[in-house]
Amino acid sequence: MIVILTHRQMDFDALASMVAAQKIFPDSFMVVDGKSNPYVQDFIALAKDRLPFLRPKDVDWTRVEKIVLVDTHNLQRAAGIKEEVFDQIPLIVYDHHPYYGSLTDQMHIESIGSCTTLLIEEIRKMAIQLSPFEATLLALGIYDDTGSLLFESTTVRDVKAVAYLLEQGANLGVVAEYLRKPLIEDQKELLQQLLDNGKTKDFQGQPVYISWAEGDEYVGGLALLAHRVGEMEGAETLFLVVQMENRVYLVGRSRGRGLEVNRIVQTFGGAGHARAASATVKNASVDEILKQLDGELERQAHRINRVKDIMSYPVKTVSPEMKLSEVEQILLKYGHTGVPVAQENQLVGIISRRDVDKAIKHGLAHAPVKGFMTKDVVVVDAGSSWEDVQRTMVQHDIGRVPVLEDGKLAGIVSRSDILRIVHGSAVPTEMSLTRHRSLAMREDILHLFEELPERIRSLLGSAQQVADELGYSVFVVGGFVRDILLKVPTQDLDFVIEGDGHAFARALADQLQDVQVVFHDQFGTARLDFSDGSHLDVASSRREDYSSPGALPQVEESRLRDDMFRRDFTINAMAIAINSIHYGELVDYYGGLRDLKQGEIRFLHNLSFIEDPTRILRALRFAGRYGFRLAKETREGLYTALDAGVLQKLSIERFTEEFMHMLSELKFGVMGESMLLMGVLRKWFGAELPWDFTHPKLNQEISPERKLLISLRRMDKSQFEKVQEKLRLPREIKGIAYKYFDVMTGLISLGIAGEPSEASSYSKEKISLRSLDQYLEGIPAILMEVFLWDERFCDSVETYVEAVNGIHQTTDGMTLRQWGVKEGPDIGRILKAVRLAWLEGKIHTGEEEKEFVLSFLKGGLSNRPKGETTCST
Ligand code: CTP
């Protein structure tokens, strides 16, 4: 004879599995011993006729040829029969609990939601008919063990099995009735004790709810009580220790981030799943078990959440020399979103699919991956906890983190590995972590808002009102956010709207008055120009395909996140919420605040400079402006982009625009030096030009034109022509620069320019003021200033300026005419002679001037005083 056995405390999955096994082995007998859970008992009581059970004592074990064991693989957990008997009898096992030994043909053990499913699959294969009653009971088995197909252990196979049972006539009404049975009196009493005695303890950062209860009589349904307690306490991991009759029952449950309870329960001789397990201990007290449980939890909590336990390995890697096109193939083949780059088992970088795609789009398919990989790889140690890994992922915004063990690449952990673990629980997701951080910053930001000029505060107030009324989410973004956090004065506002940007701009303009609105239809952006010259930009991050006004905040946030990702540097990729409910919340997905604090300019992805080469200049501009440095990766990315020749993609206009932005900065000298040092200028102008960025004036508050001239001062005119070819300078600046070169060439031709040491040897007497006047007379003040700042010319020019300041000439054309000089070139000549006489100290007073003119007139114009030249210029 064949007997079918299952574990004690039979639940619906065990009962259903027995019934299913009997369909597969039609001549078998179901043998049950001990008590089952109360619902199962109820069910059996009602369906007694259809469920013919034998008691172990009714079986002649010597005649048993085969045992079919279901819903457990441990015979000792089955009916209380002597072990010697079993050793002789062949065993067939159907089970879905984790099994770590080696499997034989007769052991059908797979980790799926319910054991019944395994048997139904056999039944289907064998095309065995089921009655509606059987189909209903089997469905009850699956529903019970999978929490109505909601437990994490549920698989597609369980769902398919249910579908099959429904086809066979399973009655879900009956299933529902048995699953939702109210608690019986004894259970209620036990539940009360479990709630009264419970405490949440912390084990290595893992909260675990532990409770205990005692009762004289055996009360079934501990599993259900555990479920109820879990629900009421919101516990992710819970253990119940219950003494009944002479046994102590230990029940463990977990969900979400909870611990794998079977590992703990196993040490008490029990079994089960990671999410649900139980043990029965004889001859022990509740206190002893609680104590032992504490020790075990302490020991295991640390180990269980190590990243090593969840990482994937071995890791597919690529070599640094591999072409991007080949890397693309590998990523496609393996369906990865990124791949580590390794050389001789040492991790040297990582590259994402996004970067590979973009580089290929820019025609770089043949380039080796090493130029585009992220070298500064964020890694985690195999021993770190996965909470740490999650934090790392959020902080660096990376989806894959290589895991190192003893410095070697041991595995990789992806965002989905982590999500799998945290799925279904209230763990902080990236969004909520970001939000969490931002809430902590909110007070500070509101404080900073209070310091803003009244004009900006009222603007923000109006934007808030309009946004609230229109039901749009509105964020102030970019430079404004960066500068407010740096506490530097800030003027221009950029808004990103989750909604119709034009409608927002229009409504805001109506509210503000005295403002001009310009709409850019093709970009969906708008600009408000104020009468004081400041402006406000409005962009919309909602795309055409996105128009539902009631969309979930997460969806909106991810749009904002995309918008931020398109920006240049982390410090420019932050937003502050403006709507009243979120007013002042900082949205910082990419670690902008961290970089502001540590003074780093960091791009958001490796191809940032390739996509938009103006960012090369912007990076150096921001670095110079705030005294920041470029993050290592960003600096390397900048070199890679320069080597790839990206500057050639830039129009002269755009380069000039960026160059002019730099000229308007206080620290132009610093920026220029970095451009020189990094080879930006050589690449752009196609020549090594003698730029000068070391002059102290270049880092002081002087006008952009003055800065430009100083930086050009070491060039000659032909070199300046080269600069001219590649800079579309504004007309006035160009004019003044040409004049500067003319004067400078003249001055140099006088032989007065020399190194500082030589310059001092030029005595004031030696300089011919007359010659200087030839070039310096009447030049714009700006040029005079620039020469005065130039150590090569300053002594001479200063002498000249002093001399010019000493001229108090009163004679003019009118005076000369009164004295009889005819209209014509003579008037100019005489005036010039008078001016030079003043300049050279030949006359000092009005009297002397008059005498000089009269003697000049007496001597006749052709009879000039000695040393005079005709100055026709
Ligand atoms: N931006 C970008 N890439 C560029 C230009 C601009 O990502 N090539 C983004 C940045 O987020 C920047 C915002 O657009 O913060 C606004 O650009 P802009 O007004 O040029 O710069 P600000 O950051 O406001 O800096 P500044 O103080 O120089 O005006």
mmCIF file with all atom_site columns, N, CA and C in Angstrom, residues 768-816:
data_model
loop_
_atom_site.group_PDB
_atom_site.id
_atom_site.type_symbol
_atom_site.label_atom_id
_atom_site.label_alt_id
_atom_site.label_comp_id
_atom_site.label_asym_id
_atom_site.label_entity_id
_atom_site.label_seq_id
_atom_site.pdbx_PDB_ins_code
_atom_site.Cartn_x
_atom_site.Cartn_y
_atom_site.Cartn_z
_atom_site.occupancy
_atom_site.B_iso_or_equiv
_atom_site.pdbx_formal_charge
_atom_site.auth_seq_id
_atom_site.auth_comp_id
_atom_site.auth_asym_id
_atom_site.auth_atom_id
_atom_site.pdbx_PDB_model_num
ATOM 1   N N  . SER A 1 768 ? 61.038 111.023 -24.663 1.00 0.00 ? 768 SER A N  1
ATOM 2   C CA . SER A 1 768 ? 60.591 112.191 -25.378 1.00 0.00 ? 768 SER A CA 1
ATOM 3   C C  . SER A 1 768 ? 59.092 112.292 -25.234 1.00 0.00 ? 768 SER A C  1
ATOM 4   N N  . LEU A 1 769 ? 58.659 113.269 -24.449 1.00 0.00 ? 769 LEU A N  1
ATOM 5   C CA . LEU A 1 769 ? 57.220 113.425 -24.247 1.00 0.00 ? 769 LEU A CA 1
ATOM 6   C C  . LEU A 1 769 ? 56.536 113.716 -25.568 1.00 0.00 ? 769 LEU A C  1
ATOM 7   N N  . ARG A 1 770 ? 57.290 114.375 -26.373 1.00 0.00 ? 770 ARG A N  1
ATOM 8   C CA . ARG A 1 770 ? 56.780 114.724 -27.706 1.00 0.00 ? 770 ARG A CA 1
ATOM 9   C C  . ARG A 1 770 ? 56.465 113.449 -28.504 1.00 0.00 ? 770 ARG A C  1
ATOM 10  N N  . SER A 1 771 ? 57.371 112.455 -28.384 1.00 0.00 ? 771 SER A N  1
ATOM 11  C CA . SER A 1 771 ? 57.129 111.211 -29.124 1.00 0.00 ? 771 SER A CA 1
ATOM 12  C C  . SER A 1 771 ? 55.950 110.453 -28.522 1.00 0.00 ? 771 SER A C  1
ATOM 13  N N  . LEU A 1 772 ? 55.912 110.466 -27.210 1.00 0.00 ? 772 LEU A N  1
ATOM 14  C CA . LEU A 1 772 ? 54.787 109.769 -26.577 1.00 0.00 ? 772 LEU A CA 1
ATOM 15  C C  . LEU A 1 772 ? 53.469 110.394 -27.008 1.00 0.00 ? 772 LEU A C  1
ATOM 16  N N  . ASP A 1 773 ? 53.508 111.703 -27.071 1.00 0.00 ? 773 ASP A N  1
ATOM 17  C CA . ASP A 1 773 ? 52.279 112.414 -27.417 1.00 0.00 ? 773 ASP A CA 1
ATOM 18  C C  . ASP A 1 773 ? 51.766 112.011 -28.794 1.00 0.00 ? 773 ASP A C  1
ATOM 19  N N  . GLN A 1 774 ? 52.755 111.674 -29.597 1.00 0.00 ? 774 GLN A N  1
ATOM 20  C CA . GLN A 1 774 ? 52.419 111.253 -30.961 1.00 0.00 ? 774 GLN A CA 1
ATOM 21  C C  . GLN A 1 774 ? 51.414 110.090 -30.930 1.00 0.00 ? 774 GLN A C  1
ATOM 22  N N  . TYR A 1 775 ? 51.602 109.186 -29.943 1.00 0.00 ? 775 TYR A N  1
ATOM 23  C CA . TYR A 1 775 ? 50.722 108.011 -29.886 1.00 0.00 ? 775 TYR A CA 1
ATOM 24  C C  . TYR A 1 775 ? 49.624 108.127 -28.846 1.00 0.00 ? 775 TYR A C  1
ATOM 25  N N  . LEU A 1 776 ? 49.922 108.881 -27.801 1.00 0.00 ? 776 LEU A N  1
ATOM 26  C CA . LEU A 1 776 ? 48.988 108.856 -26.665 1.00 0.00 ? 776 LEU A CA 1
ATOM 27  C C  . LEU A 1 776 ? 47.986 110.006 -26.661 1.00 0.00 ? 776 LEU A C  1
ATOM 28  N N  . GLU A 1 777 ? 48.257 110.992 -27.429 1.00 0.00 ? 777 GLU A N  1
ATOM 29  C CA . GLU A 1 777 ? 47.362 112.139 -27.368 1.00 0.00 ? 777 GLU A CA 1
ATOM 30  C C  . GLU A 1 777 ? 45.939 111.744 -27.745 1.00 0.00 ? 777 GLU A C  1
ATOM 31  N N  . GLY A 1 778 ? 45.058 112.066 -26.862 1.00 0.00 ? 778 GLY A N  1
ATOM 32  C CA . GLY A 1 778 ? 43.628 111.881 -27.159 1.00 0.00 ? 778 GLY A CA 1
ATOM 33  C C  . GLY A 1 778 ? 43.151 110.437 -27.170 1.00 0.00 ? 778 GLY A C  1
ATOM 34  N N  . ILE A 1 779 ? 43.970 109.480 -26.688 1.00 0.00 ? 779 ILE A N  1
ATOM 35  C CA . ILE A 1 779 ? 43.451 108.097 -26.706 1.00 0.00 ? 779 ILE A CA 1
ATOM 36  C C  . ILE A 1 779 ? 42.393 107.947 -25.609 1.00 0.00 ? 779 ILE A C  1
ATOM 37  N N  . PRO A 1 780 ? 41.463 107.021 -25.809 1.00 0.00 ? 780 PRO A N  1
ATOM 38  C CA . PRO A 1 780 ? 40.405 106.851 -24.795 1.00 0.00 ? 780 PRO A CA 1
ATOM 39  C C  . PRO A 1 780 ? 41.015 106.535 -23.427 1.00 0.00 ? 780 PRO A C  1
ATOM 40  N N  . ALA A 1 781 ? 40.338 106.989 -22.403 1.00 0.00 ? 781 ALA A N  1
ATOM 41  C CA . ALA A 1 781 ? 40.821 106.813 -21.027 1.00 0.00 ? 781 ALA A CA 1
ATOM 42  C C  . ALA A 1 781 ? 41.101 105.341 -20.736 1.00 0.00 ? 781 ALA A C  1
ATOM 43  N N  . ILE A 1 782 ? 40.262 104.482 -21.293 1.00 0.00 ? 782 ILE A N  1
ATOM 44  C CA . ILE A 1 782 ? 40.410 103.049 -21.025 1.00 0.00 ? 782 ILE A CA 1
ATOM 45  C C  . ILE A 1 782 ? 41.779 102.548 -21.482 1.00 0.00 ? 782 ILE A C  1
ATOM 46  N N  . LEU A 1 783 ? 42.235 103.039 -22.639 1.00 0.00 ? 783 LEU A N  1
ATOM 47  C CA . LEU A 1 783 ? 43.542 102.596 -23.119 1.00 0.00 ? 783 LEU A CA 1
ATOM 48  C C  . LEU A 1 783 ? 44.650 103.146 -22.236 1.00 0.00 ? 783 LEU A C  1
ATOM 49  N N  . MET A 1 784 ? 44.487 104.403 -21.855 1.00 0.00 ? 784 MET A N  1
ATOM 50  C CA . MET A 1 784 ? 45.495 105.029 -21.004 1.00 0.00 ? 784 MET A CA 1
ATOM 51  C C  . MET A 1 784 ? 45.637 104.206 -19.716 1.00 0.00 ? 784 MET A C  1
ATOM 52  N N  . GLU A 1 785 ? 44.487 103.808 -19.168 1.00 0.00 ? 785 GLU A N  1
ATOM 53  C CA . GLU A 1 785 ? 44.499 103.022 -17.921 1.00 0.00 ? 785 GLU A CA 1
ATOM 54  C C  . GLU A 1 785 ? 45.249 101.716 -18.124 1.00 0.00 ? 785 GLU A C  1
ATOM 55  N N  . VAL A 1 786 ? 44.940 101.065 -19.239 1.00 0.00 ? 786 VAL A N  1
ATOM 56  C CA . VAL A 1 786 ? 45.548 99.763  -19.483 1.00 0.00 ? 786 VAL A CA 1
ATOM 57  C C  . VAL A 1 786 ? 47.067 99.900  -19.623 1.00 0.00 ? 786 VAL A C  1
ATOM 58  N N  . PHE A 1 787 ? 47.517 100.981 -20.263 1.00 0.00 ? 787 PHE A N  1
ATOM 59  C CA . PHE A 1 787 ? 48.972 101.171 -20.376 1.00 0.00 ? 787 PHE A CA 1
ATOM 60  C C  . PHE A 1 787 ? 49.577 101.493 -19.025 1.00 0.00 ? 787 PHE A C  1
ATOM 61  N N  . LEU A 1 788 ? 48.806 102.205 -18.227 1.00 0.00 ? 788 LEU A N  1
ATOM 62  C CA . LEU A 1 788 ? 49.321 102.540 -16.897 1.00 0.00 ? 788 LEU A CA 1
ATOM 63  C C  . LEU A 1 788 ? 49.469 101.287 -16.028 1.00 0.00 ? 788 LEU A C  1
ATOM 64  N N  . TRP A 1 789 ? 48.651 100.253 -16.325 1.00 0.00 ? 789 TRP A N  1
ATOM 65  C CA . TRP A 1 789 ? 48.729 98.994  -15.549 1.00 0.00 ? 789 TRP A CA 1
ATOM 66  C C  . TRP A 1 789 ? 49.819 98.077  -16.081 1.00 0.00 ? 789 TRP A C  1
ATOM 67  N N  . ASP A 1 790 ? 50.393 98.488  -17.207 1.00 0.00 ? 790 ASP A N  1
ATOM 68  C CA . ASP A 1 790 ? 51.360 97.604  -17.861 1.00 0.00 ? 790 ASP A CA 1
ATOM 69  C C  . ASP A 1 790 ? 52.763 98.044  -17.449 1.00 0.00 ? 790 ASP A C  1
ATOM 70  N N  . GLU A 1 791 ? 53.478 97.171  -16.748 1.00 0.00 ? 791 GLU A N  1
ATOM 71  C CA . GLU A 1 791 ? 54.784 97.573  -16.206 1.00 0.00 ? 791 GLU A CA 1
ATOM 72  C C  . GLU A 1 791 ? 55.765 97.997  -17.293 1.00 0.00 ? 791 GLU A C  1
ATOM 73  N N  . ARG A 1 792 ? 55.533 97.596  -18.523 1.00 0.00 ? 792 ARG A N  1
ATOM 74  C CA . ARG A 1 792 ? 56.451 97.971  -19.601 1.00 0.00 ? 792 ARG A CA 1
ATOM 75  C C  . ARG A 1 792 ? 56.313 99.449  -19.958 1.00 0.00 ? 792 ARG A C  1
ATOM 76  N N  . PHE A 1 793 ? 55.106 99.955  -19.777 1.00 0.00 ? 793 PHE A N  1
ATOM 77  C CA . PHE A 1 793 ? 54.855 101.322 -20.235 1.00 0.00 ? 793 PHE A CA 1
ATOM 78  C C  . PHE A 1 793 ? 54.553 102.299 -19.112 1.00 0.00 ? 793 PHE A C  1
ATOM 79  N N  . CYS A 1 794 ? 54.298 101.759 -17.924 1.00 0.00 ? 794 CYS A N  1
ATOM 80  C CA . CYS A 1 794 ? 53.680 102.630 -16.924 1.00 0.00 ? 794 CYS A CA 1
ATOM 81  C C  . CYS A 1 794 ? 54.518 103.845 -16.555 1.00 0.00 ? 794 CYS A C  1
ATOM 82  N N  . ASP A 1 795 ? 55.865 103.665 -16.438 1.00 0.00 ? 795 ASP A N  1
ATOM 83  C CA . ASP A 1 795 ? 56.674 104.830 -16.057 1.00 0.00 ? 795 ASP A CA 1
ATOM 84  C C  . ASP A 1 795 ? 56.533 105.943 -17.085 1.00 0.00 ? 795 ASP A C  1
ATOM 85  N N  . SER A 1 796 ? 56.734 105.584 -18.336 1.00 0.00 ? 796 SER A N  1
ATOM 86  C CA . SER A 1 796 ? 56.665 106.595 -19.394 1.00 0.00 ? 796 SER A CA 1
ATOM 87  C C  . SER A 1 796 ? 55.277 107.211 -19.457 1.00 0.00 ? 796 SER A C  1
ATOM 88  N N  . VAL A 1 797 ? 54.303 106.336 -19.411 1.00 0.00 ? 797 VAL A N  1
ATOM 89  C CA . VAL A 1 797 ? 52.941 106.842 -19.574 1.00 0.00 ? 797 VAL A CA 1
ATOM 90  C C  . VAL A 1 797 ? 52.561 107.719 -18.372 1.00 0.00 ? 797 VAL A C  1
ATOM 91  N N  . GLU A 1 798 ? 53.051 107.314 -17.207 1.00 0.00 ? 798 GLU A N  1
ATOM 92  C CA . GLU A 1 798 ? 52.730 108.102 -16.024 1.00 0.00 ? 798 GLU A CA 1
ATOM 93  C C  . GLU A 1 798 ? 53.351 109.504 -16.156 1.00 0.00 ? 798 GLU A C  1
ATOM 94  N N  . THR A 1 799 ? 54.626 109.545 -16.604 1.00 0.00 ? 799 THR A N  1
ATOM 95  C CA . THR A 1 799 ? 55.297 110.834 -16.812 1.00 0.00 ? 799 THR A CA 1
ATOM 96  C C  . THR A 1 799 ? 54.497 111.669 -17.803 1.00 0.00 ? 799 THR A C  1
ATOM 97  N N  . TYR A 1 800 ? 54.079 110.978 -18.818 1.00 0.00 ? 800 TYR A N  1
ATOM 98  C CA . TYR A 1 800 ? 53.314 111.666 -19.851 1.00 0.00 ? 800 TYR A CA 1
ATOM 99  C C  . TYR A 1 800 ? 52.008 112.214 -19.279 1.00 0.00 ? 800 TYR A C  1
ATOM 100 N N  . VAL A 1 801 ? 51.322 111.362 -18.512 1.00 0.00 ? 801 VAL A N  1
ATOM 101 C CA . VAL A 1 801 ? 50.030 111.796 -17.973 1.00 0.00 ? 801 VAL A CA 1
ATOM 102 C C  . VAL A 1 801 ? 50.227 112.977 -17.011 1.00 0.00 ? 801 VAL A C  1
ATOM 103 N N  . GLU A 1 802 ? 51.306 112.864 -16.206 1.00 0.00 ? 802 GLU A N  1
ATOM 104 C CA . GLU A 1 802 ? 51.603 113.985 -15.289 1.00 0.00 ? 802 GLU A CA 1
ATOM 105 C C  . GLU A 1 802 ? 51.811 115.264 -16.087 1.00 0.00 ? 802 GLU A C  1
ATOM 106 N N  . ALA A 1 803 ? 52.592 115.124 -17.140 1.00 0.00 ? 803 ALA A N  1
ATOM 107 C CA . ALA A 1 803 ? 52.879 116.289 -17.976 1.00 0.00 ? 803 ALA A CA 1
ATOM 108 C C  . ALA A 1 803 ? 51.599 116.828 -18.601 1.00 0.00 ? 803 ALA A C  1
ATOM 109 N N  . VAL A 1 804 ? 50.774 115.938 -19.079 1.00 0.00 ? 804 VAL A N  1
ATOM 110 C CA . VAL A 1 804 ? 49.512 116.372 -19.697 1.00 0.00 ? 804 VAL A CA 1
ATOM 111 C C  . VAL A 1 804 ? 48.648 117.093 -18.657 1.00 0.00 ? 804 VAL A C  1
ATOM 112 N N  . ASN A 1 805 ? 48.679 116.549 -17.439 1.00 0.00 ? 805 ASN A N  1
ATOM 113 C CA . ASN A 1 805 ? 47.864 117.180 -16.392 1.00 0.00 ? 805 ASN A CA 1
ATOM 114 C C  . ASN A 1 805 ? 48.371 118.584 -16.051 1.00 0.00 ? 805 ASN A C  1
ATOM 115 N N  . GLY A 1 806 ? 49.669 118.827 -16.381 1.00 0.00 ? 806 GLY A N  1
ATOM 116 C CA . GLY A 1 806 ? 50.237 120.157 -16.091 1.00 0.00 ? 806 GLY A CA 1
ATOM 117 C C  . GLY A 1 806 ? 49.919 121.187 -17.175 1.00 0.00 ? 806 GLY A C  1
ATOM 118 N N  . ILE A 1 807 ? 49.293 120.768 -18.213 1.00 0.00 ? 807 ILE A N  1
ATOM 119 C CA . ILE A 1 807 ? 48.977 121.703 -19.317 1.00 0.00 ? 807 ILE A CA 1
ATOM 120 C C  . ILE A 1 807 ? 47.732 122.516 -18.946 1.00 0.00 ? 807 ILE A C  1
ATOM 121 N N  . HIS A 1 808 ? 47.916 123.840 -18.914 1.00 0.00 ? 808 HIS A N  1
ATOM 122 C CA . HIS A 1 808 ? 46.727 124.682 -18.654 1.00 0.00 ? 808 HIS A CA 1
ATOM 123 C C  . HIS A 1 808 ? 46.603 125.682 -19.783 1.00 0.00 ? 808 HIS A C  1
ATOM 124 N N  . GLN A 1 809 ? 46.584 125.190 -20.937 1.00 0.00 ? 809 GLN A N  1
ATOM 125 C CA . GLN A 1 809 ? 46.568 126.019 -22.150 1.00 0.00 ? 809 GLN A CA 1
ATOM 126 C C  . GLN A 1 809 ? 45.285 126.832 -22.218 1.00 0.00 ? 809 GLN A C  1
ATOM 127 N N  . THR A 1 810 ? 45.429 128.125 -22.463 1.00 0.00 ? 810 THR A N  1
ATOM 128 C CA . THR A 1 810 ? 44.221 128.961 -22.578 1.00 0.00 ? 810 THR A CA 1
ATOM 129 C C  . THR A 1 810 ? 43.989 129.381 -24.022 1.00 0.00 ? 810 THR A C  1
ATOM 130 N N  . THR A 1 811 ? 45.070 129.426 -24.793 1.00 0.00 ? 811 THR A N  1
ATOM 131 C CA . THR A 1 811 ? 44.947 129.839 -26.198 1.00 0.00 ? 811 THR A CA 1
ATOM 132 C C  . THR A 1 811 ? 44.145 128.801 -26.958 1.00 0.00 ? 811 THR A C  1
ATOM 133 N N  . ASP A 1 812 ? 43.187 129.316 -27.725 1.00 0.00 ? 812 ASP A N  1
ATOM 134 C CA . ASP A 1 812 ? 42.461 128.396 -28.606 1.00 0.00 ? 812 ASP A CA 1
ATOM 135 C C  . ASP A 1 812 ? 42.308 129.039 -29.978 1.00 0.00 ? 812 ASP A C  1
ATOM 136 N N  . GLY A 1 813 ? 41.641 128.434 -30.866 1.00 0.00 ? 813 GLY A N  1
ATOM 137 C CA . GLY A 1 813 ? 41.490 128.901 -32.239 1.00 0.00 ? 813 GLY A CA 1
ATOM 138 C C  . GLY A 1 813 ? 40.946 130.323 -32.272 1.00 0.00 ? 813 GLY A C  1
ATOM 139 N N  . MET A 1 814 ? 39.974 130.604 -31.419 1.00 0.00 ? 814 MET A N  1
ATOM 140 C CA . MET A 1 814 ? 39.309 131.896 -31.374 1.00 0.00 ? 814 MET A CA 1
ATOM 141 C C  . MET A 1 814 ? 40.341 132.984 -31.018 1.00 0.00 ? 814 MET A C  1
ATOM 142 N N  . THR A 1 815 ? 41.180 132.691 -29.967 1.00 0.00 ? 815 THR A N  1
ATOM 143 C CA . THR A 1 815 ? 42.191 133.677 -29.549 1.00 0.00 ? 815 THR A CA 1
ATOM 144 C C  . THR A 1 815 ? 43.103 133.996 -30.726 1.00 0.00 ? 815 THR A C  1
ATOM 145 N N  . LEU A 1 816 ? 43.521 132.907 -31.397 1.00 0.00 ? 816 LEU A N  1
ATOM 146 C CA . LEU A 1 816 ? 44.470 133.112 -32.499 1.00 0.00 ? 816 LEU A CA 1
ATOM 147 C C  . LEU A 1 816 ? 43.846 133.971 -33.596 1.00 0.00 ? 816 LEU A C  1
#
